[in-house]
GROMACS .gro file of C-alpha atoms in nm:
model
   90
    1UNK     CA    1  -6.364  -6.644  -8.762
    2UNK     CA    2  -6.707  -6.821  -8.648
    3UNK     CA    3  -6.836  -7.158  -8.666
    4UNK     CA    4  -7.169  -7.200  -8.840
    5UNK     CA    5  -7.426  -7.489  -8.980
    6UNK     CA    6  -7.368  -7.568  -9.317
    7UNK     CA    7  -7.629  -7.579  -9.459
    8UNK     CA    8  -7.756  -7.671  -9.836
    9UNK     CA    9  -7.962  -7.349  -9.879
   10UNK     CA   10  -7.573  -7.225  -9.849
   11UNK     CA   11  -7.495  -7.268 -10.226
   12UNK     CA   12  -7.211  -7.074 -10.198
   13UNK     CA   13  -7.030  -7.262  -9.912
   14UNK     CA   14  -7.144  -7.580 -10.003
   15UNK     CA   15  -6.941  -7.549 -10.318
   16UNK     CA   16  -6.615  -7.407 -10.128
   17UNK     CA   17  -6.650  -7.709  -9.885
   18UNK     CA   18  -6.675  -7.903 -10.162
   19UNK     CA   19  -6.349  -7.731 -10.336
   20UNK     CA   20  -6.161  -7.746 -10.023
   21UNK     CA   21  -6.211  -8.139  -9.942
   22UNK     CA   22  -6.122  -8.146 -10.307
   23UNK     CA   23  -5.787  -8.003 -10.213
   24UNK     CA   24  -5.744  -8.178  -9.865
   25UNK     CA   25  -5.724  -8.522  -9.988
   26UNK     CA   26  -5.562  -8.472 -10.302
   27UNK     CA   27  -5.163  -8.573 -10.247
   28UNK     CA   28  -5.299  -8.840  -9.955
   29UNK     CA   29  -5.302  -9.131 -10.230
   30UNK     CA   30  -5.663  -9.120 -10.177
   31UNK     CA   31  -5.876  -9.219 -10.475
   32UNK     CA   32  -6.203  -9.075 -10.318
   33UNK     CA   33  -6.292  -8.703 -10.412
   34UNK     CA   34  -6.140  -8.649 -10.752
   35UNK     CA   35  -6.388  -8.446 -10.912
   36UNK     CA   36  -6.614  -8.163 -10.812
   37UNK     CA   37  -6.916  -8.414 -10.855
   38UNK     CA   38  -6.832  -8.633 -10.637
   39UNK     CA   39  -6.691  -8.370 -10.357
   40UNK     CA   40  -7.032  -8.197 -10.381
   41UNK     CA   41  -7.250  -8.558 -10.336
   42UNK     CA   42  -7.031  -8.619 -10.040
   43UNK     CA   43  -7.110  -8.242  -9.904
   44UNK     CA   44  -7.466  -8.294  -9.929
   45UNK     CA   45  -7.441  -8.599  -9.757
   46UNK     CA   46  -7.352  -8.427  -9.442
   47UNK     CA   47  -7.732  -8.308  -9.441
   48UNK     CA   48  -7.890  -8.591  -9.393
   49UNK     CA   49  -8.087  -8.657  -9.044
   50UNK     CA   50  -7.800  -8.788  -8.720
   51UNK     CA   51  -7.548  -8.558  -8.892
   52UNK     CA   52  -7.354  -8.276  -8.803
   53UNK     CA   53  -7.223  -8.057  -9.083
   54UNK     CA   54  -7.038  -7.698  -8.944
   55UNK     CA   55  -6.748  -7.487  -9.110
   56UNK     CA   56  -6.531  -7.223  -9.008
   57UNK     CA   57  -6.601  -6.880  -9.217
   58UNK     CA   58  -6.358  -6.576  -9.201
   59UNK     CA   59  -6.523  -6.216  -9.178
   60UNK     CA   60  -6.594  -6.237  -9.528
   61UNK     CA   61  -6.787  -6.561  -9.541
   62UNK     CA   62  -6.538  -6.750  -9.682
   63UNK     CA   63  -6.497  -7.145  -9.591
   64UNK     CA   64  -6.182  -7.173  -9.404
   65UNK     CA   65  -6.262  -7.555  -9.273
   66UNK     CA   66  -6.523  -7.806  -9.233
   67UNK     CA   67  -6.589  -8.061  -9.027
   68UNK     CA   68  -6.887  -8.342  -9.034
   69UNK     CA   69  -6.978  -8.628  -8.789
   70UNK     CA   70  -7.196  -8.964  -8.807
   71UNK     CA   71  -7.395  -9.026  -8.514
   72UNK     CA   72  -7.289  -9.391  -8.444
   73UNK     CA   73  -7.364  -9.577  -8.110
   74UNK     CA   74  -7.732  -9.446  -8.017
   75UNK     CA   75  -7.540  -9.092  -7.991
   76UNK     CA   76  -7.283  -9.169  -7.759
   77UNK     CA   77  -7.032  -9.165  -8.040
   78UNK     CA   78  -6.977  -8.935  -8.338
   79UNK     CA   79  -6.719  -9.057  -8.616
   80UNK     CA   80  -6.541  -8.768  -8.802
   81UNK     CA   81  -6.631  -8.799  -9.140
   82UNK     CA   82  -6.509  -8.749  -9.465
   83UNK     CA   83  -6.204  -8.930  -9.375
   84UNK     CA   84  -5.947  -9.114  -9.581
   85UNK     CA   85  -5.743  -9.390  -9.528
   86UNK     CA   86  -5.478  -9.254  -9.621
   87UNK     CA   87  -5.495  -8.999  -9.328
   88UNK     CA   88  -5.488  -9.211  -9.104
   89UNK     CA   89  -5.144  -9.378  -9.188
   90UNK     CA   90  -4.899  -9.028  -9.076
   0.00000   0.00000   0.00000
């Protein structure tokens, strides 16, 4: 297992990362995600500039788990994002 940049060039993983926050947030009541549309928008979103966008790949190159951040507070902070609501009430 490694941790890489995702990257868009990264068809391939974009897509599973898109698949796999599909699947994350599906049985959290959350109503954000439902469709592979909207999962890949919110992928690519994790590109933009004061972003961090990395995933975990198996030896096969395979997305095993993703992880983006928001630069918030001139850089002293990063907020995990995507999150939902409805993780955050365990």
């Amino acid at each position: 297992m490694k941790i890489i940049n995702l990257t868009s060039e990264n068809s391939r993983a974009v897509e599973q990362t898109a698949i796999m926050l599909m699947d994350g947030f599906r049985d959290t009541g959350s109503t954000s995600w439902l469709n592979l549309d909207d999962a890949l928008s919110e992928v690519s979103e994790s590109f933009q500039p004061n972003r961090i966008s990395r995933i975990a790949v198996d030896e096969a190159g395979n997305v095993q788990g993703w992880i983006g951040g928001l630069e918030e507070y001139e850089g002293k902070v990063w907020e995990l994002h995507p999150y939902s609501r409805a993780t955050l009430y365990f």
